[in-house]
Short mmCIF file of C-alpha atoms in Angstrom, two decimals:
data_model
loop_
_atom_site.label_atom_id
_atom_site.label_comp_id
_atom_site.label_asym_id
_atom_site.label_seq_id
_atom_site.Cartn_x
_atom_site.Cartn_y
_atom_site.Cartn_z
CA MET A 1 41.76 -8.79 -24.10
CA THR A 2 40.42 -5.40 -23.01
CA ILE A 3 37.40 -5.16 -20.76
CA ILE A 4 35.80 -1.75 -20.37
CA ILE A 5 33.71 -1.34 -17.27
CA LYS A 6 32.36 1.52 -15.25
CA VAL A 7 34.37 1.64 -12.02
CA THR A 8 32.51 3.23 -9.14
CA SER A 9 33.42 3.59 -5.49
CA PHE A 10 33.59 -0.21 -5.16
CA PHE A 11 37.37 -0.31 -5.37
CA PHE A 12 37.51 -3.81 -3.96
CA VAL A 13 36.44 -5.07 -7.40
CA LEU A 14 39.99 -4.31 -8.51
CA ASP A 15 41.35 -7.06 -6.30
CA LEU A 16 39.17 -9.65 -8.02
CA LEU A 17 39.83 -8.29 -11.51
CA SER A 18 43.55 -8.35 -10.87
CA LEU A 19 43.39 -12.13 -10.69
CA LEU A 20 41.69 -12.34 -14.05
CA LEU A 21 43.03 -9.55 -16.24
CA PRO A 22 46.42 -8.72 -17.76
CA LEU A 23 48.41 -5.97 -16.05
CA ASP A 24 47.68 -3.38 -18.75
CA ASP A 25 43.93 -3.79 -18.26
CA VAL A 26 44.26 -3.45 -14.49
CA LEU A 27 46.29 -0.26 -14.91
CA TRP A 28 43.68 1.09 -17.33
CA ILE A 29 40.89 0.43 -14.82
CA LYS A 30 42.91 2.09 -12.05
CA LYS A 31 43.36 5.13 -14.30
CA VAL A 32 39.61 5.39 -14.88
CA THR A 33 39.02 5.02 -11.15
CA ALA A 34 41.48 7.81 -10.42
CA GLY A 35 39.68 10.04 -12.89
CA ASN A 36 36.39 9.43 -11.09
CA ILE A 37 37.97 10.45 -7.79
CA SER A 38 39.17 13.78 -9.13
CA ASN A 39 35.90 14.78 -10.83
CA GLY A 40 37.90 16.01 -13.77
CA ASN A 41 40.81 15.35 -16.10
CA THR A 42 43.59 16.85 -13.98
CA ASN A 43 44.18 13.70 -11.96
CA GLU A 44 44.02 11.45 -15.01
CA ASP A 45 46.55 13.59 -16.89
CA TYR A 46 48.87 13.75 -13.91
CA THR A 47 48.57 10.04 -13.24
CA GLN A 48 49.78 9.49 -16.79
CA PHE A 49 52.73 11.76 -16.04
CA LEU A 50 53.60 9.95 -12.81
CA LEU A 51 53.72 6.63 -14.64
CA ALA A 52 55.51 8.07 -17.66
CA ASN A 53 58.35 9.60 -15.63
CA GLY A 54 59.60 6.10 -14.87
CA VAL A 55 59.69 6.33 -11.07
CA ALA A 56 57.69 4.37 -8.51
CA ARG A 57 56.03 1.89 -10.83
CA THR A 58 56.72 -0.38 -7.87
CA PRO A 59 57.15 0.87 -4.29
CA PRO A 60 60.45 2.72 -3.83
CA MET A 61 63.24 0.94 -1.97
CA GLY A 62 66.32 2.37 -0.34
CA TRP A 63 67.67 3.91 2.87
CA ASN A 64 66.76 7.01 4.87
CA SER A 65 68.83 8.71 7.55
CA TRP A 66 66.15 9.77 10.04
CA ASN A 67 65.14 6.70 12.05
CA HIS A 68 68.66 6.01 13.27
CA PHE A 69 70.61 9.27 12.90
CA GLN A 70 67.95 11.99 13.05
CA CYS A 71 69.89 15.29 12.90
CA ASN A 72 73.29 13.65 13.44
CA ILE A 73 73.90 13.31 9.73
CA ASN A 74 76.84 14.24 7.51
CA GLU A 75 78.17 13.37 4.08
CA GLU A 76 80.50 10.63 5.36
CA THR A 77 77.54 8.84 6.91
CA VAL A 78 75.65 9.15 3.65
CA LYS A 79 78.66 7.82 1.73
CA SER A 80 78.76 4.83 4.07
CA THR A 81 75.63 3.62 2.32
CA ASP A 82 78.10 2.11 -0.13
CA ALA A 83 77.09 -0.83 2.06
CA LEU A 84 73.90 -1.08 -0.01
CA VAL A 85 76.17 -2.30 -2.79
CA SER A 86 78.64 -4.38 -0.78
CA THR A 87 75.89 -6.26 1.11
CA GLY A 88 73.98 -7.03 -2.09
CA LEU A 89 70.98 -4.97 -1.00
CA ALA A 90 71.24 -2.66 -4.02
CA ALA A 91 71.00 -5.66 -6.33
CA LEU A 92 67.71 -6.54 -4.58
CA GLY A 93 66.26 -3.11 -5.39
CA TYR A 94 67.40 -0.80 -2.58
CA LYS A 95 68.47 2.12 -4.77
CA TYR A 96 67.55 5.36 -2.99
CA VAL A 97 69.93 6.99 -0.51
CA ASN A 98 67.76 9.60 1.19
CA ILE A 99 69.04 12.46 3.33
CA ASP A 100 66.36 13.55 5.79
CA ASP A 101 66.10 16.77 7.83
CA CYS A 102 69.02 18.93 9.06
CA TRP A 103 71.19 18.92 5.94
CA GLY A 104 70.93 22.67 5.27
CA GLU A 105 72.10 25.95 6.69
CA ASP A 106 69.72 27.93 8.89
CA SER A 107 69.05 30.51 6.16
CA ARG A 108 69.07 30.82 2.39
CA ASP A 109 71.84 32.58 0.46
CA TRP A 110 71.47 36.12 -0.90
CA ARG A 111 69.76 34.77 -4.02
CA GLY A 112 67.22 32.91 -1.92
CA ASN A 113 68.69 29.46 -2.60
CA LEU A 114 68.87 26.63 -0.08
CA ARG A 115 72.43 25.94 1.09
CA PRO A 116 73.95 22.64 2.27
CA LYS A 117 75.46 22.97 5.74
CA ALA A 118 79.16 23.65 5.17
CA SER A 119 80.25 21.92 8.37
CA THR A 120 78.56 18.59 7.59
CA PHE A 121 78.21 18.57 3.79
CA PRO A 122 81.38 20.35 2.60
CA SER A 123 81.24 18.73 -0.84
CA GLY A 124 77.71 20.01 -1.40
CA ILE A 125 74.66 18.03 -2.42
CA LYS A 126 75.69 17.99 -6.08
CA GLY A 127 79.01 16.38 -5.18
CA LEU A 128 77.25 13.85 -2.98
CA ALA A 129 74.74 13.06 -5.73
CA ASP A 130 77.62 12.42 -8.13
CA TYR A 131 79.20 10.07 -5.60
CA VAL A 132 75.95 8.15 -5.10
CA HIS A 133 75.16 7.99 -8.81
CA ALA A 134 78.63 6.62 -9.56
CA ARG A 135 77.71 3.60 -7.46
CA GLY A 136 74.51 2.95 -9.38
CA LEU A 137 72.33 4.43 -6.62
CA LYS A 138 69.98 7.43 -6.44
CA LEU A 139 70.01 10.39 -4.07
CA GLY A 140 67.04 11.67 -2.10
CA ILE A 141 66.64 14.97 -0.27
CA TYR A 142 64.24 16.40 2.30
CA SER A 143 62.29 19.63 2.45
CA ASP A 144 59.05 20.91 3.95
CA ALA A 145 55.74 22.33 2.71
CA GLY A 146 56.10 25.02 5.37
CA TYR A 147 58.33 27.96 6.24
CA ARG A 148 60.74 25.78 8.28
CA THR A 149 61.54 22.08 8.36
CA CYS A 150 60.37 19.99 11.31
CA SER A 151 63.71 20.28 13.11
CA ASN A 152 63.48 24.08 12.77
CA THR A 153 67.14 24.06 11.76
CA MET A 154 66.67 25.06 8.10
CA PRO A 155 64.18 26.79 5.80
CA GLY A 156 61.22 25.00 4.30
CA SER A 157 60.14 25.41 0.70
CA LEU A 158 56.78 27.17 1.13
CA GLY A 159 56.86 30.17 -1.19
CA HIS A 160 60.05 28.90 -2.90
CA GLU A 161 58.67 25.83 -4.68
CA ASP A 162 59.85 26.62 -8.20
CA GLN A 163 63.25 27.82 -7.02
CA ASP A 164 63.85 24.79 -4.80
CA ALA A 165 62.61 22.28 -7.36
CA ALA A 166 65.03 23.76 -9.89
CA THR A 167 67.83 23.57 -7.31
CA PHE A 168 67.08 19.92 -6.53
CA ALA A 169 67.11 19.07 -10.24
CA GLU A 170 70.38 20.95 -10.76
CA TRP A 171 71.96 19.01 -7.90
CA GLY A 172 70.88 15.69 -9.42
CA VAL A 173 68.31 14.76 -6.78
CA ASP A 174 66.12 11.74 -7.55
CA TYR A 175 63.68 11.72 -4.60
CA LEU A 176 62.02 14.42 -2.52
CA LYS A 177 60.49 13.75 0.91
CA TYR A 178 58.26 16.75 1.59
CA ASP A 179 57.22 17.27 5.23
CA ASN A 180 54.40 19.30 6.83
CA CYS A 181 55.72 21.50 9.67
CA TYR A 182 55.49 25.27 10.24
CA ASN A 183 52.85 25.65 7.55
CA GLY A 184 50.85 28.51 9.02
CA GLY A 185 47.69 26.42 9.08
CA SER A 186 47.09 26.50 5.33
CA LYS A 187 45.52 23.51 3.60
CA PRO A 188 48.00 20.77 2.66
CA GLN A 189 46.34 20.30 -0.72
CA GLU A 190 47.24 23.89 -1.60
CA ARG A 191 50.85 23.57 -0.48
CA TYR A 192 51.64 20.12 -1.85
CA ILE A 193 50.26 20.80 -5.31
CA LYS A 194 52.63 23.77 -5.71
CA MET A 195 55.70 21.59 -5.28
CA SER A 196 54.13 18.88 -7.41
CA TYR A 197 53.87 21.15 -10.42
CA ALA A 198 57.22 22.74 -9.70
CA LEU A 199 58.83 19.31 -9.90
CA ARG A 200 56.94 18.56 -13.06
CA LYS A 201 58.44 21.63 -14.74
CA VAL A 202 62.11 20.91 -14.04
CA GLY A 203 62.40 18.11 -16.59
CA ARG A 204 64.01 15.60 -14.24
CA PRO A 205 62.17 12.53 -12.92
CA ILE A 206 62.07 13.09 -9.15
CA LEU A 207 60.04 10.74 -6.97
CA TYR A 208 57.72 12.94 -4.90
CA SER A 209 56.93 11.65 -1.41
CA LEU A 210 54.30 13.66 0.47
CA CYS A 211 54.80 13.48 4.24
CA GLU A 212 51.45 14.90 5.38
CA TRP A 213 51.13 12.41 8.30
CA GLY A 214 47.67 11.24 7.22
CA GLN A 215 45.96 14.17 8.92
CA GLU A 216 43.59 15.01 6.06
CA ASP A 217 43.30 11.55 4.52
CA PRO A 218 45.91 12.12 1.78
CA ALA A 219 45.13 8.76 0.19
CA ARG A 220 41.95 10.40 -1.12
CA TRP A 221 43.77 13.20 -2.96
CA ALA A 222 47.57 12.84 -2.96
CA GLY A 223 47.63 10.42 -5.90
CA GLN A 224 46.90 13.44 -8.06
CA TYR A 225 50.16 15.05 -7.04
CA GLY A 226 52.82 12.56 -5.99
CA ASN A 227 54.21 9.05 -5.95
CA SER A 228 53.67 8.23 -2.27
CA TRP A 229 52.01 9.78 0.74
CA ARG A 230 52.26 9.20 4.46
CA THR A 231 49.06 7.74 5.87
CA THR A 232 50.18 7.90 9.52
CA GLY A 233 52.19 9.77 12.09
CA ASP A 234 55.85 8.95 12.67
CA ILE A 235 56.90 5.38 13.32
CA ASN A 236 59.08 4.39 16.26
CA ASP A 237 61.00 1.23 17.08
CA THR A 238 58.31 -0.48 19.16
CA TRP A 239 55.77 -3.26 18.70
CA ALA A 240 52.92 -0.90 19.63
CA SER A 241 53.97 1.52 16.89
CA ILE A 242 54.14 -0.95 14.02
CA THR A 243 50.87 -2.68 14.90
CA SER A 244 49.00 0.62 15.19
CA ILE A 245 50.48 1.99 11.97
CA ALA A 246 49.72 -1.21 10.07
CA ASP A 247 46.07 -0.94 11.07
CA GLN A 248 45.89 2.71 10.01
CA ASN A 249 47.53 2.09 6.64
CA ASN A 250 45.23 -0.89 6.02
CA ASN A 251 42.29 1.50 5.65
CA TRP A 252 43.56 3.02 2.42
CA GLY A 253 44.55 0.08 0.23
CA ARG A 254 42.11 0.82 -2.57
CA TYR A 255 43.83 4.11 -3.41
CA ALA A 256 47.31 2.67 -4.06
CA GLY A 257 48.78 1.26 -7.26
CA PRO A 258 51.63 1.63 -9.76
CA GLY A 259 53.09 5.12 -9.54
CA ARG A 260 51.37 6.01 -6.24
CA TRP A 261 51.69 4.28 -2.89
CA ASN A 262 50.43 4.48 0.67
CA ASP A 263 53.39 5.10 2.98
CA PRO A 264 53.17 3.86 6.60
CA ASP A 265 56.64 5.34 7.25
CA MET A 266 60.13 3.90 7.10
CA LEU A 267 61.47 0.59 8.35
CA GLU A 268 62.76 0.17 11.91
CA VAL A 269 64.31 -3.26 11.28
CA GLY A 270 67.77 -3.42 12.87
CA ASN A 271 67.46 -0.48 15.24
CA GLY A 272 67.33 -2.73 18.31
CA GLY A 273 63.98 -1.98 19.88
CA MET A 274 62.18 -5.17 18.83
CA SER A 275 62.81 -8.90 18.61
CA LEU A 276 63.69 -10.68 15.37
CA ASP A 277 60.17 -12.15 15.20
CA GLU A 278 58.71 -8.67 15.56
CA TYR A 279 61.00 -7.32 12.88
CA ARG A 280 60.02 -10.16 10.52
CA SER A 281 56.38 -9.29 11.11
CA HIS A 282 57.11 -5.61 10.48
CA PHE A 283 58.89 -6.35 7.21
CA SER A 284 56.32 -8.93 6.07
CA ILE A 285 53.33 -6.65 6.57
CA TRP A 286 55.06 -3.65 4.98
CA ALA A 287 55.93 -5.81 1.96
CA LEU A 288 52.38 -7.16 1.67
CA MET A 289 50.94 -3.62 1.95
CA LYS A 290 53.15 -2.48 -0.94
CA ALA A 291 54.72 0.12 1.33
CA PRO A 292 57.95 1.87 0.36
CA LEU A 293 60.80 -0.19 1.82
CA LEU A 294 63.22 2.40 3.20
CA ILE A 295 65.82 0.95 5.56
CA GLY A 296 66.23 3.02 8.71
CA CYS A 297 69.19 1.40 10.51
CA ASP A 298 72.94 2.03 10.44
CA LEU A 299 74.28 0.08 7.48
CA ARG A 300 77.84 0.38 8.78
CA SER A 301 77.10 -2.10 11.57
CA VAL A 302 74.16 -4.07 10.20
CA SER A 303 73.93 -7.60 11.60
CA ARG A 304 73.55 -10.84 9.68
CA GLU A 305 70.14 -11.32 11.28
CA THR A 306 68.97 -7.90 10.07
CA LEU A 307 70.33 -8.58 6.59
CA SER A 308 68.42 -11.86 6.51
CA ILE A 309 65.20 -9.88 7.05
CA ILE A 310 65.64 -6.84 4.82
CA GLY A 311 67.45 -8.99 2.26
CA ASN A 312 64.75 -11.67 1.93
CA LYS A 313 64.41 -11.77 -1.84
CA GLU A 314 61.12 -13.66 -1.82
CA VAL A 315 59.44 -11.17 0.50
CA ILE A 316 60.84 -8.26 -1.52
CA GLU A 317 59.34 -9.78 -4.67
CA VAL A 318 55.91 -9.61 -3.03
CA ASN A 319 56.42 -5.90 -2.40
CA GLN A 320 57.69 -5.32 -5.94
CA ASP A 321 55.03 -7.40 -7.69
CA PRO A 322 54.20 -5.56 -10.95
CA GLN A 323 50.46 -5.78 -10.38
CA GLY A 324 50.90 -3.38 -7.46
CA ILE A 325 47.78 -4.22 -5.43
CA GLN A 326 48.04 -3.52 -1.70
CA GLY A 327 47.34 -6.56 0.46
CA ARG A 328 44.92 -6.09 3.35
CA LYS A 329 43.69 -7.56 6.60
CA ILE A 330 40.93 -10.03 5.74
CA ARG A 331 40.24 -11.48 9.19
CA SER A 332 40.98 -10.66 12.81
CA LYS A 333 39.95 -12.75 15.80
CA GLY A 334 41.41 -11.36 18.95
CA ASP A 335 45.10 -10.93 18.25
CA LEU A 336 45.21 -13.59 15.52
CA GLU A 337 45.03 -12.12 12.06
CA VAL A 338 45.10 -13.11 8.39
CA TRP A 339 46.30 -10.61 5.79
CA ALA A 340 46.26 -11.38 2.07
CA GLY A 341 46.45 -9.90 -1.39
CA PRO A 342 46.56 -10.84 -5.07
CA LEU A 343 49.81 -11.07 -7.00
CA SER A 344 50.62 -11.39 -10.67
CA ARG A 345 50.24 -14.69 -12.52
CA GLY A 346 47.18 -15.68 -10.47
CA ARG A 347 49.10 -16.08 -7.21
CA LEU A 348 48.20 -14.80 -3.76
CA VAL A 349 50.22 -13.80 -0.72
CA VAL A 350 48.98 -14.69 2.76
CA VAL A 351 50.41 -13.55 6.10
CA MET A 352 49.24 -15.21 9.31
CA TRP A 353 50.09 -12.69 12.02
CA ASN A 354 50.07 -13.54 15.72
CA ARG A 355 49.85 -10.30 17.67
CA SER A 356 49.29 -12.14 20.97
CA ASN A 357 51.86 -13.02 23.61
CA ALA A 358 51.51 -16.81 23.19
CA ARG A 359 52.15 -19.31 20.41
CA ALA A 360 48.93 -19.94 18.51
CA ALA A 361 47.42 -21.82 15.57
CA ILE A 362 46.09 -19.68 12.72
CA SER A 363 44.12 -21.09 9.80
CA VAL A 364 43.02 -19.72 6.45
CA ALA A 365 40.37 -21.29 4.22
CA TRP A 366 40.75 -21.09 0.47
CA ARG A 367 37.29 -19.52 0.12
CA GLU A 368 38.48 -16.58 2.28
CA VAL A 369 41.05 -15.64 -0.34
CA GLY A 370 38.93 -16.37 -3.39
CA ILE A 371 40.15 -19.88 -4.23
CA PRO A 372 37.60 -22.68 -4.78
CA PRO A 373 37.81 -25.12 -1.80
CA LEU A 374 38.57 -28.14 -4.00
CA LYS A 375 41.23 -26.34 -5.99
CA PRO A 376 44.68 -27.85 -5.29
CA VAL A 377 47.18 -25.21 -4.25
CA ILE A 378 50.97 -25.13 -4.09
CA VAL A 379 52.07 -23.37 -0.89
CA ARG A 380 55.52 -21.82 -0.43
CA ASP A 381 56.85 -20.49 2.89
CA LEU A 382 58.75 -17.25 2.20
CA TRP A 383 60.72 -17.24 5.46
CA ALA A 384 61.63 -20.94 5.39
CA HIS A 385 62.30 -20.69 1.63
CA SER A 386 60.62 -24.03 1.05
CA PHE A 387 57.44 -25.56 -0.34
CA VAL A 388 55.02 -26.62 2.40
CA TYR A 389 52.39 -28.28 0.22
CA MET A 390 52.32 -29.25 -3.45
CA SER A 391 48.58 -29.99 -3.71
CA LYS A 392 46.69 -28.60 -0.73
CA GLN A 393 42.90 -28.26 -0.69
CA TYR A 394 40.32 -26.47 1.47
CA ARG A 395 42.52 -24.71 4.03
CA MET A 396 45.83 -24.63 5.85
CA THR A 397 46.88 -24.12 9.47
CA ALA A 398 50.17 -22.90 10.90
CA TYR A 399 51.50 -22.50 14.43
CA VAL A 400 52.86 -18.99 14.83
CA ALA A 401 55.22 -17.64 17.47
CA PRO A 402 54.09 -14.74 19.68
CA HIS A 403 54.45 -11.44 17.79
CA GLY A 404 55.59 -13.50 14.81
CA CYS A 405 54.10 -14.34 11.46
CA LYS A 406 54.08 -16.91 8.69
CA MET A 407 54.17 -15.66 5.11
CA TYR A 408 53.13 -17.80 2.17
CA ILE A 409 52.62 -17.65 -1.57
CA LEU A 410 49.58 -19.63 -2.74
CA ILE A 411 49.82 -20.89 -6.32
CA PRO A 412 46.60 -22.50 -7.62
CA ALA A 413 47.74 -25.66 -9.43
#
């Protein structure tokens, strides 16, 4: 069944349609919507390219060096992400091994090419990519849409877009995180599009992650150029950071979908600054928001408790749901919140999030999430890995720990 409708600025209609239509129809509607945003065919054509290149049909998953190591990175640390395979995380979808800032020499070579730092990456990026690929993983690299990277330890790619894109492709890079420092004050749209089309020309599918920090509302325009875009400033390993960033990212849900994702920054789970309940909340909300899931801790010493969070298959499946609709906050009363979103096969995900400092009861009524009150619903708890109800009507209530959450799949019977 194909339904052709005129999609206007009322993007929330997509959430309702996603419960009723096959995936192909939803993707078609999203494509039309994207065309309306761009006021032309460029965005529609490029959206087709982003989907056709085979990357980011679901939010990317993997590991990134910055949150834990920052500039203290070398090829042995990157190789230690073999742990993605040995822990079983790779089998759950964590495929990208992303090197962040500080991997390069301070200047380019005499041909103008970027150079890996000889003291920390003696095998070169190509050798490291071969190592990562041999383990069934993918390699990511970092550069900047400015004259220098944010650490000011290596050149950015502004003015060298074609040359650097060709270099990344030659090295076997699969993912580019593209930052926003030392840009001379020029418009990000001008700088990011140059790398976008440079990547398009190299003939290798490279996931393009725009790290513009949300300064000029990239959700409104970045889907024309890349696979994900930062909607916020940098995350840090605190409760205040993740709650603030979640609220900011929540504003842009209607612009995300297969091939293009809002990015509220990388995961802090396992870095030690928050409690396990806080980390579960962090991971649950990121999964519901269809955020990229990029692990930011040291995999060489990851704890069983951390693995139980980032390795929760049922929560990951919410994030990787093929329908690709970002869940959103639907109700907030004080510090007690309900977040929800549609999933494939007529299911819904609901997160009851207690941002207060005391245990509290949180309820959700079926009518709030678009289910008829008398409709019996099967309810599964994704952290307890068990069914809570097999034929629940009207509403449900849960008692939630301070800074904790409950995460459920609702399956209309």
